[in-house]
mmCIF file of C-alpha atoms in Angstrom:
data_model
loop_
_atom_site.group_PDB
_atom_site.id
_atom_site.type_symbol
_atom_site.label_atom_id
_atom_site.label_comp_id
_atom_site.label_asym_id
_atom_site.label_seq_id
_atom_site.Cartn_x
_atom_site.Cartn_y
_atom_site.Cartn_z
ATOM 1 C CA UNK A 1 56.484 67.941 13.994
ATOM 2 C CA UNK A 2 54.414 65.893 11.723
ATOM 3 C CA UNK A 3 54.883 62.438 12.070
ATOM 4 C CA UNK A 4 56.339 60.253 9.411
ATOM 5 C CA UNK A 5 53.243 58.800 7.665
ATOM 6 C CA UNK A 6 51.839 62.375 7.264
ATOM 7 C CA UNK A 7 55.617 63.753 6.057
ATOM 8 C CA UNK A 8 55.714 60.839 3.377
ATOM 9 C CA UNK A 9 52.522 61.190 1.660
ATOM 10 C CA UNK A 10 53.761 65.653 1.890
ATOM 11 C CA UNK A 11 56.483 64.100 -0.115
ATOM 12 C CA UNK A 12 54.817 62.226 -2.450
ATOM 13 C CA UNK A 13 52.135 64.938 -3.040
ATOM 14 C CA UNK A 14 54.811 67.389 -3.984
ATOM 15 C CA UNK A 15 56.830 64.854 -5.786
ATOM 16 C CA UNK A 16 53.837 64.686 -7.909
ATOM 17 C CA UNK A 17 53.326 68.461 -8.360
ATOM 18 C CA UNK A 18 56.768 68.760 -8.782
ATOM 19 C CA UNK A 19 56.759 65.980 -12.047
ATOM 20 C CA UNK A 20 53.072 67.828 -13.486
ATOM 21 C CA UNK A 21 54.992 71.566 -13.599
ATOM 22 C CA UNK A 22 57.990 69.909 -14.784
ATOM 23 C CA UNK A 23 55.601 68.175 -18.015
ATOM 24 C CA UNK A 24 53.411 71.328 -18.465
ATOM 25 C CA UNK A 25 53.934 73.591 -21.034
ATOM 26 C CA UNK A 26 51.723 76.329 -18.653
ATOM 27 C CA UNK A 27 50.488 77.076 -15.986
ATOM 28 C CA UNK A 28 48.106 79.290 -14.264
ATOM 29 C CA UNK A 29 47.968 80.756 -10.782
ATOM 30 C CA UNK A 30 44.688 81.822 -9.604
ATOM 31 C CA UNK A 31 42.754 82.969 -6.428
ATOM 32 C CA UNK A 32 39.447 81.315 -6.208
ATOM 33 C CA UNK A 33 38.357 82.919 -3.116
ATOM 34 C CA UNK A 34 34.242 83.912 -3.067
ATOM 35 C CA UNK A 35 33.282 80.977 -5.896
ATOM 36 C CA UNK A 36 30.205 78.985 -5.326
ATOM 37 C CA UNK A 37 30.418 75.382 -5.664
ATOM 38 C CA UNK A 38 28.140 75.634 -9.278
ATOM 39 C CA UNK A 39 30.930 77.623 -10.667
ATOM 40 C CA UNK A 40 33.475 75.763 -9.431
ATOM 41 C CA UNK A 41 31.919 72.854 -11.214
ATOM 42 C CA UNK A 42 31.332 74.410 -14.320
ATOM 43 C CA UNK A 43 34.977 75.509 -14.337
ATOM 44 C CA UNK A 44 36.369 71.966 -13.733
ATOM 45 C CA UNK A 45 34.305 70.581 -16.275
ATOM 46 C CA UNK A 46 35.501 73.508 -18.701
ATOM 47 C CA UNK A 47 39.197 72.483 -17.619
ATOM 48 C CA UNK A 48 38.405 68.622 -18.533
ATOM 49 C CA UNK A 49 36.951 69.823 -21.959
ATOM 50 C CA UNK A 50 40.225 71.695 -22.664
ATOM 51 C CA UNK A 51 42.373 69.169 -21.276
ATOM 52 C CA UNK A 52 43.686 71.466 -18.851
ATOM 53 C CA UNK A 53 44.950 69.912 -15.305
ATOM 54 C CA UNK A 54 42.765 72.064 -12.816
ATOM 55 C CA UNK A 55 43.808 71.485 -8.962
ATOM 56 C CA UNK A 56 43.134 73.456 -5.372
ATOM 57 C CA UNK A 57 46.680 73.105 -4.232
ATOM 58 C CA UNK A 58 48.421 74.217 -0.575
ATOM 59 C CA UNK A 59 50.650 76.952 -0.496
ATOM 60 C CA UNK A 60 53.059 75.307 1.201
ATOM 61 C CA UNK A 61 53.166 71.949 -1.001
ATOM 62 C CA UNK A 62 53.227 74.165 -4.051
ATOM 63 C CA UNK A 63 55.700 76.463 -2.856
ATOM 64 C CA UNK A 64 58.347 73.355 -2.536
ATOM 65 C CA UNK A 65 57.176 71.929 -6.153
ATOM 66 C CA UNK A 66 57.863 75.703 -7.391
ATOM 67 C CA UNK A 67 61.159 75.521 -5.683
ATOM 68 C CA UNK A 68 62.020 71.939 -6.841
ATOM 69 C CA UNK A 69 61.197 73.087 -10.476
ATOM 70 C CA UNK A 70 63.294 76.515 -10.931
ATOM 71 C CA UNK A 71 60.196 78.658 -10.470
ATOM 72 C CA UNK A 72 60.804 80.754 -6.937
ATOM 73 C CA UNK A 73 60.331 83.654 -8.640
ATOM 74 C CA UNK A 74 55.842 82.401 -8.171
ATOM 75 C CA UNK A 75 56.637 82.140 -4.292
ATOM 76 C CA UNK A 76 55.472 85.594 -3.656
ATOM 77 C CA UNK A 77 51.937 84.604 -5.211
ATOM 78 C CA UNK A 78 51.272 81.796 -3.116
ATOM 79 C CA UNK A 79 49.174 83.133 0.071
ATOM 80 C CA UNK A 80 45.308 83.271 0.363
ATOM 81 C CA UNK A 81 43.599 80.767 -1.535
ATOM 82 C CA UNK A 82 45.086 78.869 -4.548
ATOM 83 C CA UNK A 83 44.482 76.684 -7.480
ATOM 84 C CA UNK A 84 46.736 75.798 -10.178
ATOM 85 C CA UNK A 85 46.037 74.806 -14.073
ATOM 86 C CA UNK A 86 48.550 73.119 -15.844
ATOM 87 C CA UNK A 87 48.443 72.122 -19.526
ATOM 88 C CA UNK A 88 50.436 71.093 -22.684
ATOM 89 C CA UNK A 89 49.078 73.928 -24.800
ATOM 90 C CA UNK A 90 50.164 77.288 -23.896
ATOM 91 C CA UNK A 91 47.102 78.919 -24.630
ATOM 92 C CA UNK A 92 44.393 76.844 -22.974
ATOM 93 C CA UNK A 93 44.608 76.981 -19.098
ATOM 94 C CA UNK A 94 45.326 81.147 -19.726
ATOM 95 C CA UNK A 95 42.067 81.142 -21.622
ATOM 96 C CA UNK A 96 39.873 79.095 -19.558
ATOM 97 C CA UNK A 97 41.121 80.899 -16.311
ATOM 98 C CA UNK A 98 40.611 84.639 -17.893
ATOM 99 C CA UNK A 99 37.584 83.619 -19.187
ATOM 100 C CA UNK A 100 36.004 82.699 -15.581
ATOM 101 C CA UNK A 101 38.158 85.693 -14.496
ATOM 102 C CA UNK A 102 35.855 87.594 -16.118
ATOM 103 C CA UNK A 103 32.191 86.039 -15.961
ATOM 104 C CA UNK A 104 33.397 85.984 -11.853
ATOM 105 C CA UNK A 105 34.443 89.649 -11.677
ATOM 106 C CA UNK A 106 36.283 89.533 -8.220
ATOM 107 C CA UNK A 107 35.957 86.246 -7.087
ATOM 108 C CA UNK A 108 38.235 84.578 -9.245
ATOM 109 C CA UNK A 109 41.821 86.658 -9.871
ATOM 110 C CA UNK A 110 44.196 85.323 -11.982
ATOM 111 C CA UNK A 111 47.953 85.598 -9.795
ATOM 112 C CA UNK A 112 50.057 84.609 -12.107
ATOM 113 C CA UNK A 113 51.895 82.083 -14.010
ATOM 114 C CA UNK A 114 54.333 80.252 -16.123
ATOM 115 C CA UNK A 115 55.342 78.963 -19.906
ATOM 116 C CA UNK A 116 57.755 77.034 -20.686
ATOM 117 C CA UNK A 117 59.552 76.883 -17.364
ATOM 118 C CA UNK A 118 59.373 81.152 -16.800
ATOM 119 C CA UNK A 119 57.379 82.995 -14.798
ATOM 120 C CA UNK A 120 54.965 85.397 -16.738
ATOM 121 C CA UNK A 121 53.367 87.956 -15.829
ATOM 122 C CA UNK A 122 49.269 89.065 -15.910
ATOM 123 C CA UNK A 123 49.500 90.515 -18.952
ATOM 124 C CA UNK A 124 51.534 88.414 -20.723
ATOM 125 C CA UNK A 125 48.693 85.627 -19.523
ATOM 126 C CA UNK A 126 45.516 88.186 -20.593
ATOM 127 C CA UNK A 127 47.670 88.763 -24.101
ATOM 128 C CA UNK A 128 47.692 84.391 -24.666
ATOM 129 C CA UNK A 129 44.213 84.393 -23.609
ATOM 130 C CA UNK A 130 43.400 86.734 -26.506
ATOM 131 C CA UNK A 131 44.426 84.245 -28.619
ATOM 132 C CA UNK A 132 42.023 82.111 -30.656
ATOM 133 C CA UNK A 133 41.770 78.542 -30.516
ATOM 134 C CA UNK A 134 43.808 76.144 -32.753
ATOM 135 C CA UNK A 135 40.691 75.486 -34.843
ATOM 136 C CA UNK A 136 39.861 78.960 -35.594
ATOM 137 C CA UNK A 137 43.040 80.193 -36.539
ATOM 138 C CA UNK A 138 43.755 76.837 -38.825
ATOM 139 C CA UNK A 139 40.032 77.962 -40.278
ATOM 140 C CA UNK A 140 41.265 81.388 -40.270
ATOM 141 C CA UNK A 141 44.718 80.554 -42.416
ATOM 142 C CA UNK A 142 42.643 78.451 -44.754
ATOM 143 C CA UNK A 143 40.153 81.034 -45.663
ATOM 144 C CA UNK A 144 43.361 83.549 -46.065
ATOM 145 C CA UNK A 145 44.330 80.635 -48.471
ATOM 146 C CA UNK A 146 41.367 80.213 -50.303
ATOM 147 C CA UNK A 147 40.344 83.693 -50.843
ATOM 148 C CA UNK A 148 42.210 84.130 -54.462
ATOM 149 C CA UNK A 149 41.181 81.268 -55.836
ATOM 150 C CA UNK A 150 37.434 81.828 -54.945
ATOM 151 C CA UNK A 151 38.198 85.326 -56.190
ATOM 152 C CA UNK A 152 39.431 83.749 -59.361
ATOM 153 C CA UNK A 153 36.345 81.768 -59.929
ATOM 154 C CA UNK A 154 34.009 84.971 -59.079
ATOM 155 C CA UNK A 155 35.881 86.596 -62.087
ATOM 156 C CA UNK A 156 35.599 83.860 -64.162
ATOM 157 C CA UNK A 157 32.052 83.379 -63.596
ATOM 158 C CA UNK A 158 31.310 87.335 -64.608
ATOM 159 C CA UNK A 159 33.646 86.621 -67.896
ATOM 160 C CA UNK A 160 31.719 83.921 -68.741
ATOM 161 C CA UNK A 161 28.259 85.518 -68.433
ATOM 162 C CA UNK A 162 29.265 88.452 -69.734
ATOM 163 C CA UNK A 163 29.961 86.354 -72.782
ATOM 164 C CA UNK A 164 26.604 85.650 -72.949
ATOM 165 C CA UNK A 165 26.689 82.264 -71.173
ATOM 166 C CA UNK A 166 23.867 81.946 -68.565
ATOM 167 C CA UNK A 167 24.462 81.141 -65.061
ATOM 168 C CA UNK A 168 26.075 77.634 -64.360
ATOM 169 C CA UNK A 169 26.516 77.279 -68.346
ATOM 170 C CA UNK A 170 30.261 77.610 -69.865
ATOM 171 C CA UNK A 171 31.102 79.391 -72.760
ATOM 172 C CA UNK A 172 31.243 76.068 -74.924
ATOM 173 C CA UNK A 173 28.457 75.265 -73.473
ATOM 174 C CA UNK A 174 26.205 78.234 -74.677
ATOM 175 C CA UNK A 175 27.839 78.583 -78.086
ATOM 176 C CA UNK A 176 25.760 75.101 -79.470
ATOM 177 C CA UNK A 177 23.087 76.815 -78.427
ATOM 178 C CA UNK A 178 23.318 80.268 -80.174
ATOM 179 C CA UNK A 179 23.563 78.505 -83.709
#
């Protein structure tokens, strides 16, 4: 039996877990098992850049922060060795984690995870990791936005030298010209 001071911090350390699942919009289970300490460095550093919450966590404490949160259904993952990523955006700790996933073939396995307070599954994780990030797809929409108007200006360009109007020249322009 541990003895109180050892019991309390327990407590406190899974009080904390407990309040970090309860505020994250995500999480992301993963096996870490075989990574060198370079990599490991290079993933945390990844995490910070991404604002994702990157932590090696116990089974055990984890297992009573799942259970305090409504997420037993994770229990089964929790053996061997764990880390857990927790974020605000959906997308980000699936994306960093599959993308070390797969520069670390086999030493780094994604378990599992969560969104918005349910358990998802691997593929539901690999499928949100596909997923661009928020400034390429706000690039992406505005491009999507742009492209008849820039099309309207290509058209109107050809109109206008096809009119005889050189290049950069309007119409107006050119006719003083002609006279």
């Amino acid at each position: 039996m541990p003895n109180a001071k050892v019991l309390s911090e327990k407590q406190a350390i899974v009080a904390e877990l407990t309040e970090k699942i309860q505020k994250a919009t995500a999480g992301v289970i993963v096996d870490y098992k075989g990574i060198t300490v370079e990599e490991d460095t290079a993933l945390r550093r990844e995490c910070r850049e991404s604002n994702v919450d990157y932590a090696v966590v116990k089974n055990t404490l984890l297992r009573f922060a799942f259970n305090n949160t409504g997420l037993e259904e994770l229990d089964h993952l929790l053996n061997g060795t764990t880390s857990l990523a927790l974020c605000d955006d959906p997308v980000a700790p699936a994306r960093v984690m599959a993308n070390y996933a797969k520069k670390l073939d086999g030493k780094f396995e994604i378990k599992g995870g969560f969104m918005d307070g349910k358990p998802v599954d691997l593929a539901t994780i690999n499928s949100l990791a596909s997923i661009p990030a928020l400034p390429v797809l706000q690039a992406q929409v505005l491009g999507t936005m742009l492209a008849p108007i820039t099309g309207l200006a290509v058209v109107l360009k050809q109109i206008a030298e096809k009119n005889g109007a050189p290049a950069g020249e309007t119409a107006e322009e050119a006719a003083p010209a002609a006279e």
